[in-house]
PDB file of C-alpha atoms in Angstrom:
ATOM      1  CA  MET A 811       0.347 -30.959  46.103  1.00 56.00           C
ATOM      2  CA  ARG A 812      -1.476 -30.966  43.540  1.00 53.00           C
ATOM      3  CA  THR A 813      -4.236 -29.626  44.944  1.00 49.00           C
ATOM      4  CA  ARG A 814      -2.712 -26.566  46.879  1.00 52.00           C
ATOM      5  CA  ILE A 815      -1.130 -25.876  43.452  1.00 46.00           C
ATOM      6  CA  VAL A 816      -4.362 -25.966  41.447  1.00 42.00           C
ATOM      7  CA  PHE A 817      -5.948 -24.353  44.510  1.00 41.00           C
ATOM      8  CA  ALA A 818      -3.398 -21.514  44.279  1.00 44.00           C
ATOM      9  CA  LEU A 819      -3.850 -20.832  41.082  1.00 43.00           C
ATOM     10  CA  VAL A 820      -7.496 -20.323  41.371  1.00 42.00           C
ATOM     11  CA  ALA A 821      -8.093 -18.297  44.613  1.00 44.00           C
ATOM     12  CA  ALA A 822      -5.084 -15.585  42.004  1.00 45.00           C
ATOM     13  CA  GLY A 823      -7.523 -15.921  39.022  1.00 46.00           C
ATOM     14  CA  ILE A 824      -4.755 -17.283  36.342  1.00 47.00           C
ATOM     15  CA  MET A 825      -6.345 -20.322  35.854  1.00 45.00           C
ATOM     16  CA  PRO A 826      -5.914 -21.326  32.202  1.00 49.00           C
ATOM     17  CA  GLY A 827      -9.292 -20.679  30.468  1.00 52.00           C
ATOM     18  CA  THR A 828     -10.615 -18.644  33.286  1.00 50.00           C
ATOM     19  CA  MET A 829      -8.624 -15.134  32.901  1.00 50.00           C
ATOM     20  CA  THR A 830     -11.356 -12.442  32.506  1.00 49.00           C
ATOM     21  CA  ARG A 831     -10.198  -9.458  30.026  1.00 48.00           C
ATOM     22  CA  ALA A 832      -9.443  -6.931  32.476  1.00 50.00           C
ATOM     23  CA  GLN A 833      -6.685  -9.614  33.708  1.00 54.00           C
ATOM     24  CA  GLN A 834      -5.531 -10.707  29.816  1.00 66.00           C
ATOM     25  CA  GLY A 835      -4.704  -6.368  29.461  1.00 74.00           C
ATOM     26  CA  ILE A 836      -6.347  -4.599  27.668  1.00 75.00           C
ATOM     27  CA  PRO A 837      -4.338  -3.625  23.986  1.00 72.00           C
ATOM     28  CA  PHE A 838      -1.821  -0.912  24.717  1.00 75.00           C
ATOM     29  CA  SER A 839      -3.476   0.687  20.447  1.00 79.00           C
ATOM     30  CA  GLN A 840      -7.057   1.050  21.196  1.00 88.00           C
ATOM     31  CA  HIS A 841      -9.055   0.967  17.875  1.00 89.00           C
ATOM     32  CA  GLY A 842     -10.016   4.169  16.441  1.00 93.00           C
ATOM     33  CA  THR A 843     -12.580   5.985  13.561  1.00 96.00           C
ATOM     34  CA  VAL A 844     -13.330   8.381  12.207  1.00 97.00           C
ATOM     35  CA  THR A 845     -15.756   9.898   9.702  1.00 98.00           C
ATOM     36  CA  GLN A 846     -16.436  13.075   7.917  1.00 98.00           C
ATOM     37  CA  ARG A 847     -18.563  13.772   4.752  1.00 98.00           C
ATOM     38  CA  ILE A 848     -16.826  16.329   2.081  1.00 98.00           C
ATOM     39  CA  GLY A 849     -20.093  17.854  -0.206  1.00 96.00           C
ATOM     40  CA  TYR A 850     -21.913  14.788  -1.813  1.00 96.00           C
ATOM     41  CA  THR A 851     -19.133  11.881  -0.189  1.00 98.00           C
ATOM     42  CA  ASP A 852     -18.188  10.050   2.320  1.00 98.00           C
ATOM     43  CA  VAL A 853     -14.769   9.329   4.160  1.00 98.00           C
ATOM     44  CA  ALA A 854     -13.884   7.044   6.959  1.00 98.00           C
ATOM     45  CA  ILE A 855     -10.864   5.615   7.965  1.00 98.00           C
ATOM     46  CA  ARG A 856     -10.483   2.536  10.550  1.00 97.00           C
ATOM     47  CA  TYR A 857      -7.232   2.401  12.593  1.00 96.00           C
ATOM     48  CA  ASN A 858      -6.066   1.615  15.823  1.00 93.00           C
ATOM     49  CA  ARG A 859      -3.896   4.059  17.799  1.00 92.00           C
ATOM     50  CA  PRO A 860      -0.003   3.178  19.551  1.00 91.00           C
ATOM     51  CA  VAL A 861       0.769   5.348  22.162  1.00 88.00           C
ATOM     52  CA  ALA A 862       3.906   7.164  21.722  1.00 90.00           C
ATOM     53  CA  ARG A 863       4.913   5.736  25.074  1.00 90.00           C
ATOM     54  CA  GLY A 864       8.400   8.105  25.473  1.00 90.00           C
ATOM     55  CA  ARG A 865       9.650   6.619  22.896  1.00 89.00           C
ATOM     56  CA  THR A 866      11.567   8.788  19.731  1.00 92.00           C
ATOM     57  CA  LEU A 867       9.048   8.207  16.207  1.00 93.00           C
ATOM     58  CA  PHE A 868      10.674   9.720  13.577  1.00 90.00           C
ATOM     59  CA  PRO A 869      12.845   8.296  13.125  1.00 88.00           C
ATOM     60  CA  GLY A 870      12.977   5.514  15.770  1.00 87.00           C
ATOM     61  CA  VAL A 871       9.950   3.263  15.944  1.00 91.00           C
ATOM     62  CA  VAL A 872       9.034   4.397  12.150  1.00 92.00           C
ATOM     63  CA  ARG A 873      11.872   4.275  10.390  1.00 93.00           C
ATOM     64  CA  TRP A 874      13.401   6.415   7.538  1.00 95.00           C
ATOM     65  CA  GLY A 875      12.935   5.972   3.620  1.00 94.00           C
ATOM     66  CA  ARG A 876      10.655   2.213   5.117  1.00 95.00           C
ATOM     67  CA  VAL A 877       7.578   1.779   3.653  1.00 96.00           C
ATOM     68  CA  TRP A 878       5.361   2.087   7.493  1.00 93.00           C
ATOM     69  CA  ASN A 879       1.423   1.865   8.634  1.00 94.00           C
ATOM     70  CA  PRO A 880       0.130   3.995  10.832  1.00 95.00           C
ATOM     71  CA  GLY A 881      -1.884   2.567  12.865  1.00 90.00           C
ATOM     72  CA  ALA A 882      -1.056  -0.820  14.307  1.00 87.00           C
ATOM     73  CA  ASP A 883      -2.539  -4.662  14.038  1.00 86.00           C
ATOM     74  CA  SER A 884      -4.736  -4.264  11.117  1.00 89.00           C
ATOM     75  CA  ALA A 885      -3.618  -1.968   8.680  1.00 93.00           C
ATOM     76  CA  THR A 886      -5.432   1.170   8.422  1.00 96.00           C
ATOM     77  CA  SER A 887      -8.137   1.778   5.815  1.00 97.00           C
ATOM     78  CA  ILE A 888      -9.436   4.821   4.334  1.00 98.00           C
ATOM     79  CA  ALA A 889     -12.661   4.283   2.252  1.00 98.00           C
ATOM     80  CA  PHE A 890     -14.711   7.354  -0.062  1.00 98.00           C
ATOM     81  CA  SER A 891     -17.966   6.681  -0.681  1.00 98.00           C
ATOM     82  CA  ARG A 892     -17.008   8.571  -4.128  1.00 97.00           C
ATOM     83  CA  ASP A 893     -14.738   9.427  -6.805  1.00 98.00           C
ATOM     84  CA  VAL A 894     -11.792  12.245  -4.861  1.00 98.00           C
ATOM     85  CA  HIS A 895      -8.624  13.970  -6.222  1.00 98.00           C
ATOM     86  CA  VAL A 896      -6.190  13.549  -3.547  1.00 98.00           C
ATOM     87  CA  GLU A 897      -3.088  16.047  -3.268  1.00 98.00           C
ATOM     88  CA  ASP A 898      -4.832  16.394  -6.901  1.00 97.00           C
ATOM     89  CA  GLN A 899      -4.224  12.661  -8.231  1.00 98.00           C
ATOM     90  CA  PRO A 900      -7.650  11.489  -9.251  1.00 98.00           C
ATOM     91  CA  LEU A 901      -8.231   7.959  -7.118  1.00 98.00           C
ATOM     92  CA  ALA A 902     -12.134   5.657  -7.533  1.00 98.00           C
ATOM     93  CA  ALA A 903     -14.563   5.492  -4.703  1.00 98.00           C
ATOM     94  CA  GLY A 904     -14.127   2.132  -2.575  1.00 98.00           C
ATOM     95  CA  GLU A 905     -11.758   0.958   0.319  1.00 98.00           C
ATOM     96  CA  TYR A 906      -7.990   1.244   0.714  1.00 98.00           C
ATOM     97  CA  THR A 907      -5.272   0.471   2.983  1.00 97.00           C
ATOM     98  CA  LEU A 908      -2.733   3.440   3.975  1.00 98.00           C
ATOM     99  CA  TRP A 909       0.725   3.877   3.953  1.00 97.00           C
ATOM    100  CA  LEU A 910       3.267   5.788   4.054  1.00 97.00           C
ATOM    101  CA  ILE A 911       7.152   6.190   3.285  1.00 97.00           C
ATOM    102  CA  PRO A 912       8.406   8.784   6.020  1.00 97.00           C
ATOM    103  CA  GLN A 913      11.077  11.045   5.128  1.00 96.00           C
ATOM    104  CA  GLU A 914      13.654  12.795   7.116  1.00 94.00           C
ATOM    105  CA  HIS A 915      14.108  15.990   4.900  1.00 92.00           C
ATOM    106  CA  GLU A 916      11.728  15.392   2.104  1.00 94.00           C
ATOM    107  CA  PRO A 917       7.853  14.897   1.631  1.00 97.00           C
ATOM    108  CA  TRP A 918       6.690  12.475   3.000  1.00 97.00           C
ATOM    109  CA  THR A 919       5.330   9.574   0.166  1.00 98.00           C
ATOM    110  CA  ALA A 920       1.140   8.117   0.638  1.00 98.00           C
ATOM    111  CA  ILE A 921       0.467   4.914  -0.735  1.00 98.00           C
ATOM    112  CA  PHE A 922      -3.373   4.139  -0.999  1.00 98.00           C
ATOM    113  CA  SER A 923      -3.840   0.296  -1.609  1.00 98.00           C
ATOM    114  CA  ARG A 924      -6.210  -2.111  -2.945  1.00 97.00           C
ATOM    115  CA  ALA A 925      -4.894  -3.920  -0.548  1.00 94.00           C
ATOM    116  CA  THR A 926      -8.003  -4.511   2.249  1.00 94.00           C
ATOM    117  CA  HIS A 927      -8.360  -6.569   5.345  1.00 89.00           C
ATOM    118  CA  VAL A 928      -4.450  -7.314   5.697  1.00 88.00           C
ATOM    119  CA  PHE A 929      -2.270  -6.740   8.988  1.00 78.00           C
ATOM    120  CA  HIS A 930       0.355  -3.928   9.445  1.00 83.00           C
ATOM    121  CA  THR A 931       2.826  -5.622   8.153  1.00 83.00           C
ATOM    122  CA  PRO A 932       4.571  -6.296   5.504  1.00 91.00           C
ATOM    123  CA  TYR A 933       3.564  -3.862   3.329  1.00 90.00           C
ATOM    124  CA  PRO A 934       1.305  -5.398   0.342  1.00 91.00           C
ATOM    125  CA  GLY A 935       3.869  -4.397  -2.915  1.00 93.00           C
ATOM    126  CA  GLU A 936       3.833  -1.915  -5.043  1.00 94.00           C
ATOM    127  CA  ALA A 937       1.465  -3.777  -7.507  1.00 96.00           C
ATOM    128  CA  ARG A 938      -1.192  -3.491  -4.912  1.00 96.00           C
ATOM    129  CA  ASP A 939      -0.578   0.487  -5.179  1.00 97.00           C
ATOM    130  CA  ALA A 940      -4.010   2.218  -6.518  1.00 98.00           C
ATOM    131  CA  LEU A 941      -1.893   5.756  -5.882  1.00 98.00           C
ATOM    132  CA  ARG A 942       1.173   7.494  -4.365  1.00 98.00           C
ATOM    133  CA  VAL A 943       0.385  11.006  -3.697  1.00 98.00           C
ATOM    134  CA  THR A 944       3.675  13.338  -1.762  1.00 98.00           C
ATOM    135  CA  ALA A 945       3.063  15.092   1.239  1.00 98.00           C
ATOM    136  CA  ARG A 946       5.302  17.743   3.423  1.00 97.00           C
ATOM    137  CA  PRO A 947       5.473  16.615   6.811  1.00 97.00           C
ATOM    138  CA  GLU A 948       4.552  19.830   9.287  1.00 96.00           C
ATOM    139  CA  GLN A 949       5.562  19.901  13.040  1.00 96.00           C
ATOM    140  CA  GLY A 950       3.028  20.768  15.496  1.00 96.00           C
ATOM    141  CA  ALA A 951       2.308  19.955  19.651  1.00 96.00           C
ATOM    142  CA  HIS A 952       3.087  16.749  20.960  1.00 95.00           C
ATOM    143  CA  MET A 953       0.335  14.043  20.363  1.00 94.00           C
ATOM    144  CA  GLU A 954       0.855  11.373  22.516  1.00 95.00           C
ATOM    145  CA  VAL A 955      -1.572   8.771  20.242  1.00 94.00           C
ATOM    146  CA  LEU A 956      -1.870   8.495  16.866  1.00 94.00           C
ATOM    147  CA  ALA A 957      -4.764  10.311  15.513  1.00 97.00           C
ATOM    148  CA  PHE A 958      -6.707  11.064  12.148  1.00 98.00           C
ATOM    149  CA  TYR A 959      -8.439  13.895  11.776  1.00 98.00           C
ATOM    150  CA  PHE A 960      -9.989  16.751   9.435  1.00 98.00           C
ATOM    151  CA  PRO A 961      -9.122  20.306  10.871  1.00 97.00           C
ATOM    152  CA  VAL A 962     -10.116  21.959   7.699  1.00 94.00           C
ATOM    153  CA  VAL A 963     -13.761  21.164   5.669  1.00 97.00           C
ATOM    154  CA  ALA A 964     -15.351  22.691   3.232  1.00 97.00           C
ATOM    155  CA  PRO A 965     -17.921  22.222   0.737  1.00 96.00           C
ATOM    156  CA  ASP A 966     -15.992  20.668  -2.086  1.00 97.00           C
ATOM    157  CA  SER A 967     -12.631  19.866  -0.103  1.00 98.00           C
ATOM    158  CA  ALA A 968     -10.857  18.838   3.286  1.00 98.00           C
ATOM    159  CA  VAL A 969      -7.464  18.583   4.891  1.00 98.00           C
ATOM    160  CA  LEU A 970      -6.972  15.181   7.040  1.00 98.00           C
ATOM    161  CA  ARG A 971      -3.951  14.976   8.948  1.00 98.00           C
ATOM    162  CA  LEU A 972      -2.431  12.088  10.587  1.00 97.00           C
ATOM    163  CA  HIS A 973      -1.243  13.203  14.073  1.00 97.00           C
ATOM    164  CA  TRP A 974       1.479  11.605  15.869  1.00 93.00           C
ATOM    165  CA  GLY A 975       4.141  12.758  18.191  1.00 94.00           C
ATOM    166  CA  THR A 976       5.047  16.300  17.071  1.00 95.00           C
ATOM    167  CA  THR A 977       4.942  15.402  13.672  1.00 95.00           C
ATOM    168  CA  ILE A 978       1.325  15.908  11.460  1.00 97.00           C
ATOM    169  CA  VAL A 979       1.252  14.769   8.098  1.00 97.00           C
ATOM    170  CA  PRO A 980      -1.807  16.437   5.925  1.00 98.00           C
ATOM    171  CA  LEU A 981      -3.742  15.296   2.579  1.00 98.00           C
ATOM    172  CA  ARG A 982      -5.959  17.009   0.691  1.00 98.00           C
ATOM    173  CA  ILE A 983      -8.783  15.290  -0.556  1.00 98.00           C
ATOM    174  CA  ARG A 984     -10.730  17.448  -3.609  1.00 98.00           C
ATOM    175  CA  VAL A 985     -14.841  15.879  -4.486  1.00 96.00           C
ATOM    176  CA  ASP A 986     -16.685  16.596  -6.883  1.00 89.00           C
ATOM    177  CA  ASN A 987     -19.942  17.762  -6.236  1.00 85.00           C
ATOM    178  CA  SER A 988     -21.761  16.799  -9.462  1.00 77.00           C
ATOM    179  CA  ARG A 989     -24.899  15.132  -9.193  1.00 67.00           C
ATOM    180  CA  GLN A 990     -23.810  11.722 -10.816  1.00 58.00           C
TER     181      GLN A 990
END
């Protein structure tokens, strides 16, 4: 009897430890990276891209008034090779994780946290914050998979957009192009 069960499992390809990557399943949230040079400053974003899959996103998957990491699995990270200004507030060169506090009828809060290489939940806490700025969300065409992109890039500034569902959160980044 045991031999028949083992044979059936092997034939079906489901013996423990023998499953291929395809049989285990591809992660729902694929890894993404975005890089952009603004003047002499490099910006790099690493994140996992959750999929809407017909769900209500705001509010729903993401709740109003609660800290949210825009990504899945590992916390979304953003790195700057030089000092920048985000929404006219200074931020030192370095790597940060990005968190948001979405609001229904108010600007959202974007948080740059010094806590790096952390999971997307829980939020590491205000004590690790490097910067908090506000940004007013916009509405646009539906984006099924969470995306970060730079639709506007000038020699000394750029707009970084987070876009998921029909919600777009623009963050204005300004750089100093002097050769320090």
